[in-house]
Amino acid sequence: MIQFSFHRFKKLACWSLVNDKRYYVKSFLQVMVILLLMFLFFTILTRTNMGQQGNYGPCAFIANAIIIVTIVMGPAFMFYSMEGKHDQQRLMMLPASNFEKYLMRYSTWMILLPLYIVAFFAADLLQYIIHGVMGHDYAMFVTSVIVKFFNEVPLANTESSPHLLDSTALVVVWSHSIYALGATFFRSRKFNWIMTTVVIILIGILANWLTREDSDQPFDWKVSELNYRIGVVIYICWTLLNFWLSYRLFCRNQVIGKYVNL
């Protein structure tokens, strides 16, 4: 069977969207309600450091955190719409290649992300309307706070940290690939992100221990261009390996198993 066919993948995507519609609608409503409640809590029940109402700072932070978490941990949601082994059996019996099935399951977070963004705008509009009805003169949109924040944040200092943005993006993509591997490695459908997060933390502790220097000198973020390029190559290869292992584990996914798909 051909590994990828646009016509076949289109049918698979339509089938998946129809079957997972309830999950996407539920996820959209959950995020919208949670954001609305958090917005109202911080803007009505809490006050700023100056003692004023309308504490919109935490609201902006929560909204940004949801988007960032969705991007980083997105692959962990691969099988959230599947409610049991029968859904898994039905997925494996579909007339499509394993690569097409994996690509469709991986795309779950790409569908959730715009839904979460729309849910944020809906919650933002609702909180503004509620404040207007209650007669609060400090009402404003959380969106405006986010825009103001990004306009005021200075760009990274290219002299002290010339590769800060590139390194951050690389680490985000690497973490994203770890969650893709964890989603197919651990059998816990709803909580694979917890085990994967523990693994990432342990890797971070190990890396810190291996690179630790017994010195009182502050850590120098400047690295040579050669070391930086070597590190980039290592992380890219590691990321590609994670996605390849994730796909291979998906291909040999077992309906009956205990803890891991091995």
PDB file of C-alpha atoms in Angstrom:
ATOM      1  CA  MET A   1       0.000   0.000   0.000  1.00  0.00           C
ATOM      2  CA  ILE A   2       1.259   3.485  -0.829  1.00  0.00           C
ATOM      3  CA  GLN A   3       2.367   5.178   2.385  1.00  0.00           C
ATOM      4  CA  PHE A   4       0.617   8.440   1.624  1.00  0.00           C
ATOM      5  CA  SER A   5      -2.242   9.356  -0.691  1.00  0.00           C
ATOM      6  CA  PHE A   6      -3.925  12.768  -0.575  1.00  0.00           C
ATOM      7  CA  HIS A   7      -7.261  11.282  -1.614  1.00  0.00           C
ATOM      8  CA  ARG A   8      -7.122   8.593   1.040  1.00  0.00           C
ATOM      9  CA  PHE A   9      -5.870  11.002   3.689  1.00  0.00           C
ATOM     10  CA  LYS A  10      -8.723  13.395   2.877  1.00  0.00           C
ATOM     11  CA  LYS A  11     -11.236  10.607   3.523  1.00  0.00           C
ATOM     12  CA  LEU A  12      -9.451   9.697   6.748  1.00  0.00           C
ATOM     13  CA  ALA A  13      -9.472  13.326   7.878  1.00  0.00           C
ATOM     14  CA  CYS A  14     -13.203  13.688   7.167  1.00  0.00           C
ATOM     15  CA  TRP A  15     -13.932  10.453   9.033  1.00  0.00           C
ATOM     16  CA  SER A  16     -11.803  11.537  12.004  1.00  0.00           C
ATOM     17  CA  LEU A  17     -13.352  15.003  12.208  1.00  0.00           C
ATOM     18  CA  VAL A  18     -16.874  13.574  12.150  1.00  0.00           C
ATOM     19  CA  ASN A  19     -16.100  10.955  14.811  1.00  0.00           C
ATOM     20  CA  ASP A  20     -14.120  13.354  17.020  1.00  0.00           C
ATOM     21  CA  LYS A  21     -16.534  16.281  16.662  1.00  0.00           C
ATOM     22  CA  ARG A  22     -17.918  15.743  20.165  1.00  0.00           C
ATOM     23  CA  TYR A  23     -14.401  15.853  21.640  1.00  0.00           C
ATOM     24  CA  TYR A  24     -13.494  19.077  19.835  1.00  0.00           C
ATOM     25  CA  VAL A  25     -16.746  20.790  20.834  1.00  0.00           C
ATOM     26  CA  LYS A  26     -16.275  19.703  24.444  1.00  0.00           C
ATOM     27  CA  SER A  27     -12.665  20.912  24.475  1.00  0.00           C
ATOM     28  CA  PHE A  28     -13.697  24.281  23.023  1.00  0.00           C
ATOM     29  CA  LEU A  29     -16.439  24.788  25.617  1.00  0.00           C
ATOM     30  CA  GLN A  30     -14.210  23.666  28.482  1.00  0.00           C
ATOM     31  CA  VAL A  31     -11.445  26.114  27.609  1.00  0.00           C
ATOM     32  CA  MET A  32     -13.911  28.961  27.051  1.00  0.00           C
ATOM     33  CA  VAL A  33     -15.650  28.410  30.399  1.00  0.00           C
ATOM     34  CA  ILE A  34     -12.362  27.976  32.281  1.00  0.00           C
ATOM     35  CA  LEU A  35     -10.916  31.154  30.774  1.00  0.00           C
ATOM     36  CA  LEU A  36     -14.103  33.120  31.443  1.00  0.00           C
ATOM     37  CA  LEU A  37     -14.183  32.036  35.088  1.00  0.00           C
ATOM     38  CA  MET A  38     -10.488  32.845  35.535  1.00  0.00           C
ATOM     39  CA  PHE A  39     -10.941  36.244  33.879  1.00  0.00           C
ATOM     40  CA  LEU A  40     -13.864  37.105  36.141  1.00  0.00           C
ATOM     41  CA  PHE A  41     -12.049  35.834  39.227  1.00  0.00           C
ATOM     42  CA  PHE A  42      -8.946  37.956  38.687  1.00  0.00           C
ATOM     43  CA  THR A  43     -10.767  41.070  37.461  1.00  0.00           C
ATOM     44  CA  ILE A  44     -13.499  41.135  40.113  1.00  0.00           C
ATOM     45  CA  LEU A  45     -12.294  39.284  43.229  1.00  0.00           C
ATOM     46  CA  THR A  46      -8.628  40.272  43.174  1.00  0.00           C
ATOM     47  CA  ARG A  47      -6.867  43.594  42.993  1.00  0.00           C
ATOM     48  CA  THR A  48      -3.629  44.897  41.544  1.00  0.00           C
ATOM     49  CA  ASN A  49      -0.618  45.923  43.627  1.00  0.00           C
ATOM     50  CA  MET A  50      -1.975  49.459  43.561  1.00  0.00           C
ATOM     51  CA  GLY A  51      -5.218  48.281  45.172  1.00  0.00           C
ATOM     52  CA  GLN A  52      -7.251  48.789  42.027  1.00  0.00           C
ATOM     53  CA  GLN A  53      -9.739  46.364  40.547  1.00  0.00           C
ATOM     54  CA  GLY A  54      -9.325  44.954  37.093  1.00  0.00           C
ATOM     55  CA  ASN A  55      -6.308  42.710  37.627  1.00  0.00           C
ATOM     56  CA  TYR A  56      -5.831  41.837  33.965  1.00  0.00           C
ATOM     57  CA  GLY A  57      -2.160  40.838  34.184  1.00  0.00           C
ATOM     58  CA  PRO A  58      -2.780  37.256  35.402  1.00  0.00           C
ATOM     59  CA  CYS A  59      -5.529  36.892  32.778  1.00  0.00           C
ATOM     60  CA  ALA A  60      -3.057  37.620  30.005  1.00  0.00           C
ATOM     61  CA  PHE A  61      -0.544  35.223  31.537  1.00  0.00           C
ATOM     62  CA  ILE A  62      -3.099  32.383  31.729  1.00  0.00           C
ATOM     63  CA  ALA A  63      -4.212  32.903  28.138  1.00  0.00           C
ATOM     64  CA  ASN A  64      -0.617  32.850  26.875  1.00  0.00           C
ATOM     65  CA  ALA A  65       0.179  29.812  29.008  1.00  0.00           C
ATOM     66  CA  ILE A  66      -2.681  27.812  27.484  1.00  0.00           C
ATOM     67  CA  ILE A  67      -1.461  28.557  23.955  1.00  0.00           C
ATOM     68  CA  ILE A  68       2.168  27.738  24.788  1.00  0.00           C
ATOM     69  CA  VAL A  69       1.247  24.515  26.598  1.00  0.00           C
ATOM     70  CA  THR A  70      -0.917  23.439  23.662  1.00  0.00           C
ATOM     71  CA  ILE A  71       1.981  23.955  21.254  1.00  0.00           C
ATOM     72  CA  VAL A  72       4.576  22.210  23.410  1.00  0.00           C
ATOM     73  CA  MET A  73       2.403  19.349  24.697  1.00  0.00           C
ATOM     74  CA  GLY A  74       0.194  19.103  21.625  1.00  0.00           C
ATOM     75  CA  PRO A  75       1.150  15.550  20.573  1.00  0.00           C
ATOM     76  CA  ALA A  76       0.169  14.293  24.037  1.00  0.00           C
ATOM     77  CA  PHE A  77      -3.471  14.851  22.992  1.00  0.00           C
ATOM     78  CA  MET A  78      -3.182  12.306  20.170  1.00  0.00           C
ATOM     79  CA  PHE A  79      -5.544   9.751  21.640  1.00  0.00           C
ATOM     80  CA  TYR A  80      -7.676  11.906  23.949  1.00  0.00           C
ATOM     81  CA  SER A  81     -10.713  11.586  21.671  1.00  0.00           C
ATOM     82  CA  MET A  82     -10.516   7.772  21.785  1.00  0.00           C
ATOM     83  CA  GLU A  83     -12.552   6.404  24.670  1.00  0.00           C
ATOM     84  CA  GLY A  84     -11.360   2.801  24.800  1.00  0.00           C
ATOM     85  CA  LYS A  85      -9.767  -0.163  23.076  1.00  0.00           C
ATOM     86  CA  HIS A  86     -12.713  -0.432  20.658  1.00  0.00           C
ATOM     87  CA  ASP A  87     -11.901   3.002  19.213  1.00  0.00           C
ATOM     88  CA  GLN A  88      -8.290   1.918  18.923  1.00  0.00           C
ATOM     89  CA  GLN A  89      -9.267  -1.278  17.112  1.00  0.00           C
ATOM     90  CA  ARG A  90     -11.479   0.686  14.748  1.00  0.00           C
ATOM     91  CA  LEU A  91      -8.621   3.093  14.006  1.00  0.00           C
ATOM     92  CA  MET A  92      -6.239   0.267  13.139  1.00  0.00           C
ATOM     93  CA  MET A  93      -8.814  -1.326  10.803  1.00  0.00           C
ATOM     94  CA  LEU A  94      -9.360   1.801   8.703  1.00  0.00           C
ATOM     95  CA  PRO A  95      -8.335   1.494   5.007  1.00  0.00           C
ATOM     96  CA  ALA A  96      -5.365   3.847   5.307  1.00  0.00           C
ATOM     97  CA  SER A  97      -1.645   3.495   5.817  1.00  0.00           C
ATOM     98  CA  ASN A  98      -0.085   3.709   9.265  1.00  0.00           C
ATOM     99  CA  PHE A  99       1.664   6.922   8.274  1.00  0.00           C
ATOM    100  CA  GLU A 100      -1.649   8.552   7.341  1.00  0.00           C
ATOM    101  CA  LYS A 101      -3.245   7.407  10.593  1.00  0.00           C
ATOM    102  CA  TYR A 102      -0.302   8.681  12.624  1.00  0.00           C
ATOM    103  CA  LEU A 103      -0.325  12.010  10.800  1.00  0.00           C
ATOM    104  CA  MET A 104      -4.045  12.429  11.473  1.00  0.00           C
ATOM    105  CA  ARG A 105      -3.711  11.602  15.166  1.00  0.00           C
ATOM    106  CA  TYR A 106      -0.711  13.914  15.460  1.00  0.00           C
ATOM    107  CA  SER A 107      -2.733  16.725  13.833  1.00  0.00           C
ATOM    108  CA  THR A 108      -5.135  16.741  16.793  1.00  0.00           C
ATOM    109  CA  TRP A 109      -3.280  19.608  18.469  1.00  0.00           C
ATOM    110  CA  MET A 110      -3.288  21.590  15.210  1.00  0.00           C
ATOM    111  CA  ILE A 111      -7.081  21.439  15.278  1.00  0.00           C
ATOM    112  CA  LEU A 112      -7.304  22.231  18.986  1.00  0.00           C
ATOM    113  CA  LEU A 113      -5.009  25.274  18.804  1.00  0.00           C
ATOM    114  CA  PRO A 114      -7.277  27.483  16.633  1.00  0.00           C
ATOM    115  CA  LEU A 115     -10.272  26.301  18.659  1.00  0.00           C
ATOM    116  CA  TYR A 116      -8.546  27.410  21.858  1.00  0.00           C
ATOM    117  CA  ILE A 117      -7.714  30.778  20.288  1.00  0.00           C
ATOM    118  CA  VAL A 118     -11.370  31.273  19.310  1.00  0.00           C
ATOM    119  CA  ALA A 119     -12.378  30.171  22.835  1.00  0.00           C
ATOM    120  CA  PHE A 120     -10.041  32.828  24.265  1.00  0.00           C
ATOM    121  CA  PHE A 121     -11.576  35.587  22.132  1.00  0.00           C
ATOM    122  CA  ALA A 122     -15.081  34.403  23.077  1.00  0.00           C
ATOM    123  CA  ALA A 123     -14.217  34.392  26.791  1.00  0.00           C
ATOM    124  CA  ASP A 124     -12.568  37.805  26.450  1.00  0.00           C
ATOM    125  CA  LEU A 125     -15.662  39.249  24.788  1.00  0.00           C
ATOM    126  CA  LEU A 126     -17.980  37.706  27.397  1.00  0.00           C
ATOM    127  CA  GLN A 127     -15.982  39.069  30.335  1.00  0.00           C
ATOM    128  CA  TYR A 128     -16.021  42.535  28.755  1.00  0.00           C
ATOM    129  CA  ILE A 129     -19.800  42.359  28.277  1.00  0.00           C
ATOM    130  CA  ILE A 130     -20.305  41.127  31.856  1.00  0.00           C
ATOM    131  CA  HIS A 131     -18.215  43.982  33.232  1.00  0.00           C
ATOM    132  CA  GLY A 132     -20.159  46.422  31.076  1.00  0.00           C
ATOM    133  CA  VAL A 133     -23.489  45.096  32.371  1.00  0.00           C
ATOM    134  CA  MET A 134     -22.204  45.354  35.964  1.00  0.00           C
ATOM    135  CA  GLY A 135     -21.159  48.947  35.342  1.00  0.00           C
ATOM    136  CA  HIS A 136     -17.422  48.479  35.936  1.00  0.00           C
ATOM    137  CA  ASP A 137     -15.580  51.435  34.420  1.00  0.00           C
ATOM    138  CA  TYR A 138     -12.241  49.542  34.432  1.00  0.00           C
ATOM    139  CA  ALA A 139     -13.450  46.949  31.909  1.00  0.00           C
ATOM    140  CA  MET A 140     -11.038  46.222  29.085  1.00  0.00           C
ATOM    141  CA  PHE A 141     -10.104  43.393  26.747  1.00  0.00           C
ATOM    142  CA  VAL A 142      -7.443  40.903  27.789  1.00  0.00           C
ATOM    143  CA  THR A 143      -6.324  40.973  24.163  1.00  0.00           C
ATOM    144  CA  SER A 144      -5.284  44.613  24.522  1.00  0.00           C
ATOM    145  CA  VAL A 145      -3.199  43.725  27.587  1.00  0.00           C
ATOM    146  CA  ILE A 146      -1.406  40.988  25.656  1.00  0.00           C
ATOM    147  CA  VAL A 147      -0.732  43.300  22.709  1.00  0.00           C
ATOM    148  CA  LYS A 148       0.571  46.000  25.047  1.00  0.00           C
ATOM    149  CA  PHE A 149       2.834  43.501  26.797  1.00  0.00           C
ATOM    150  CA  PHE A 150       4.452  42.296  23.571  1.00  0.00           C
ATOM    151  CA  ASN A 151       4.904  45.874  22.383  1.00  0.00           C
ATOM    152  CA  GLU A 152       6.710  46.796  25.601  1.00  0.00           C
ATOM    153  CA  VAL A 153       8.894  43.688  25.887  1.00  0.00           C
ATOM    154  CA  PRO A 154      12.392  44.529  24.624  1.00  0.00           C
ATOM    155  CA  LEU A 155      13.995  42.285  22.045  1.00  0.00           C
ATOM    156  CA  ALA A 156      16.604  39.819  23.224  1.00  0.00           C
ATOM    157  CA  ASN A 157      20.039  41.309  23.717  1.00  0.00           C
ATOM    158  CA  THR A 158      21.999  39.906  20.803  1.00  0.00           C
ATOM    159  CA  GLU A 159      25.325  40.693  22.499  1.00  0.00           C
ATOM    160  CA  SER A 160      24.775  38.811  25.760  1.00  0.00           C
ATOM    161  CA  SER A 161      22.639  36.035  24.253  1.00  0.00           C
ATOM    162  CA  PRO A 162      22.961  35.970  20.455  1.00  0.00           C
ATOM    163  CA  HIS A 163      21.279  32.587  20.126  1.00  0.00           C
ATOM    164  CA  LEU A 164      18.581  32.959  22.784  1.00  0.00           C
ATOM    165  CA  LEU A 165      15.581  32.946  20.419  1.00  0.00           C
ATOM    166  CA  ASP A 166      16.976  30.160  18.248  1.00  0.00           C
ATOM    167  CA  SER A 167      17.827  28.036  21.268  1.00  0.00           C
ATOM    168  CA  THR A 168      14.397  28.589  22.808  1.00  0.00           C
ATOM    169  CA  ALA A 169      12.649  27.540  19.587  1.00  0.00           C
ATOM    170  CA  LEU A 170      14.896  24.477  19.346  1.00  0.00           C
ATOM    171  CA  VAL A 171      14.117  23.414  22.909  1.00  0.00           C
ATOM    172  CA  VAL A 172      10.381  23.902  22.289  1.00  0.00           C
ATOM    173  CA  VAL A 173      10.497  21.689  19.184  1.00  0.00           C
ATOM    174  CA  TRP A 174      12.585  19.090  21.049  1.00  0.00           C
ATOM    175  CA  SER A 175      10.093  19.046  23.954  1.00  0.00           C
ATOM    176  CA  HIS A 176       7.283  18.772  21.399  1.00  0.00           C
ATOM    177  CA  SER A 177       8.938  15.659  19.947  1.00  0.00           C
ATOM    178  CA  ILE A 178       9.356  14.154  23.431  1.00  0.00           C
ATOM    179  CA  TYR A 179       5.606  14.454  23.999  1.00  0.00           C
ATOM    180  CA  ALA A 180       5.000  12.836  20.598  1.00  0.00           C
ATOM    181  CA  LEU A 181       7.148   9.905  21.700  1.00  0.00           C
ATOM    182  CA  GLY A 182       5.501   9.755  25.118  1.00  0.00           C
ATOM    183  CA  ALA A 183       2.021   9.687  23.581  1.00  0.00           C
ATOM    184  CA  THR A 184       2.793   6.439  21.731  1.00  0.00           C
ATOM    185  CA  PHE A 185       5.165   4.942  24.329  1.00  0.00           C
ATOM    186  CA  PHE A 186       2.997   5.159  27.435  1.00  0.00           C
ATOM    187  CA  ARG A 187      -0.338   3.359  27.357  1.00  0.00           C
ATOM    188  CA  SER A 188      -2.071   5.784  29.713  1.00  0.00           C
ATOM    189  CA  ARG A 189      -4.236   7.641  27.222  1.00  0.00           C
ATOM    190  CA  LYS A 190      -5.229  10.537  29.461  1.00  0.00           C
ATOM    191  CA  PHE A 191      -2.104  10.898  31.573  1.00  0.00           C
ATOM    192  CA  ASN A 192       0.775  10.165  29.210  1.00  0.00           C
ATOM    193  CA  TRP A 193       1.687  13.862  29.396  1.00  0.00           C
ATOM    194  CA  ILE A 194       2.401  13.486  33.124  1.00  0.00           C
ATOM    195  CA  MET A 195       4.906  10.654  32.611  1.00  0.00           C
ATOM    196  CA  THR A 196       6.448  12.496  29.673  1.00  0.00           C
ATOM    197  CA  THR A 197       6.838  15.652  31.760  1.00  0.00           C
ATOM    198  CA  VAL A 198       8.568  13.618  34.463  1.00  0.00           C
ATOM    199  CA  VAL A 199      10.946  12.233  31.813  1.00  0.00           C
ATOM    200  CA  ILE A 200      11.761  15.751  30.554  1.00  0.00           C
ATOM    201  CA  ILE A 201      12.430  16.932  34.113  1.00  0.00           C
ATOM    202  CA  LEU A 202      14.735  13.955  34.747  1.00  0.00           C
ATOM    203  CA  ILE A 203      16.596  14.660  31.484  1.00  0.00           C
ATOM    204  CA  GLY A 204      17.008  18.281  32.580  1.00  0.00           C
ATOM    205  CA  ILE A 205      18.346  17.237  36.000  1.00  0.00           C
ATOM    206  CA  LEU A 206      20.753  14.780  34.384  1.00  0.00           C
ATOM    207  CA  ALA A 207      21.974  17.355  31.880  1.00  0.00           C
ATOM    208  CA  ASN A 208      22.511  19.883  34.670  1.00  0.00           C
ATOM    209  CA  TRP A 209      24.441  17.320  36.700  1.00  0.00           C
ATOM    210  CA  LEU A 210      26.658  16.345  33.776  1.00  0.00           C
ATOM    211  CA  THR A 211      27.460  19.951  32.851  1.00  0.00           C
ATOM    212  CA  ARG A 212      27.785  21.238  36.400  1.00  0.00           C
ATOM    213  CA  GLU A 213      31.017  22.946  37.291  1.00  0.00           C
ATOM    214  CA  ASP A 214      32.152  23.253  40.899  1.00  0.00           C
ATOM    215  CA  SER A 215      32.897  26.916  40.644  1.00  0.00           C
ATOM    216  CA  ASP A 216      31.667  30.071  42.294  1.00  0.00           C
ATOM    217  CA  GLN A 217      31.733  31.899  38.962  1.00  0.00           C
ATOM    218  CA  PRO A 218      28.331  32.730  37.479  1.00  0.00           C
ATOM    219  CA  PHE A 219      27.227  30.660  34.535  1.00  0.00           C
ATOM    220  CA  ASP A 220      28.274  32.160  31.218  1.00  0.00           C
ATOM    221  CA  TRP A 221      25.567  31.911  28.566  1.00  0.00           C
ATOM    222  CA  LYS A 222      28.043  32.728  25.808  1.00  0.00           C
ATOM    223  CA  VAL A 223      29.234  29.678  23.899  1.00  0.00           C
ATOM    224  CA  SER A 224      31.504  29.357  20.941  1.00  0.00           C
ATOM    225  CA  GLU A 225      29.958  29.223  17.498  1.00  0.00           C
ATOM    226  CA  LEU A 226      31.312  25.692  16.993  1.00  0.00           C
ATOM    227  CA  ASN A 227      29.794  24.371  20.236  1.00  0.00           C
ATOM    228  CA  TYR A 228      26.496  26.043  19.388  1.00  0.00           C
ATOM    229  CA  ARG A 229      26.366  24.424  15.950  1.00  0.00           C
ATOM    230  CA  ILE A 230      27.242  21.023  17.420  1.00  0.00           C
ATOM    231  CA  GLY A 231      24.474  21.433  19.979  1.00  0.00           C
ATOM    232  CA  VAL A 232      21.982  22.402  17.264  1.00  0.00           C
ATOM    233  CA  VAL A 233      22.877  19.315  15.208  1.00  0.00           C
ATOM    234  CA  ILE A 234      22.521  17.071  18.273  1.00  0.00           C
ATOM    235  CA  TYR A 235      19.102  18.497  19.160  1.00  0.00           C
ATOM    236  CA  ILE A 236      17.845  18.271  15.571  1.00  0.00           C
ATOM    237  CA  CYS A 237      18.953  14.638  15.272  1.00  0.00           C
ATOM    238  CA  TRP A 238      17.430  13.873  18.680  1.00  0.00           C
ATOM    239  CA  THR A 239      14.153  15.512  17.642  1.00  0.00           C
ATOM    240  CA  LEU A 240      13.977  13.546  14.391  1.00  0.00           C
ATOM    241  CA  LEU A 241      14.757  10.353  16.304  1.00  0.00           C
ATOM    242  CA  ASN A 242      11.919  11.043  18.739  1.00  0.00           C
ATOM    243  CA  PHE A 243       9.401  11.477  15.918  1.00  0.00           C
ATOM    244  CA  TRP A 244      10.668   8.342  14.158  1.00  0.00           C
ATOM    245  CA  LEU A 245      10.412   6.284  17.361  1.00  0.00           C
ATOM    246  CA  SER A 246       6.955   7.714  17.993  1.00  0.00           C
ATOM    247  CA  TYR A 247       5.822   6.600  14.539  1.00  0.00           C
ATOM    248  CA  ARG A 248       7.381   3.146  14.928  1.00  0.00           C
ATOM    249  CA  LEU A 249       5.645   2.648  18.283  1.00  0.00           C
ATOM    250  CA  PHE A 250       2.370   3.787  16.743  1.00  0.00           C
ATOM    251  CA  CYS A 251       2.755   1.154  14.011  1.00  0.00           C
ATOM    252  CA  ARG A 252       3.150  -1.596  16.595  1.00  0.00           C
ATOM    253  CA  ASN A 253       0.530  -0.207  18.959  1.00  0.00           C
ATOM    254  CA  GLN A 254      -0.964  -3.016  21.029  1.00  0.00           C
ATOM    255  CA  VAL A 255      -4.617  -3.179  21.994  1.00  0.00           C
ATOM    256  CA  ILE A 256      -3.779  -5.385  24.956  1.00  0.00           C
ATOM    257  CA  GLY A 257      -0.951  -4.138  27.133  1.00  0.00           C
ATOM    258  CA  LYS A 258      -0.103  -2.891  30.606  1.00  0.00           C
ATOM    259  CA  TYR A 259       2.041   0.190  30.832  1.00  0.00           C
ATOM    260  CA  VAL A 260       4.026   0.776  27.647  1.00  0.00           C
ATOM    261  CA  ASN A 261       3.667  -0.133  23.973  1.00  0.00           C
ATOM    262  CA  LEU A 262       6.573  -2.525  23.741  1.00  0.00           C
TER     263      LEU A 262
END
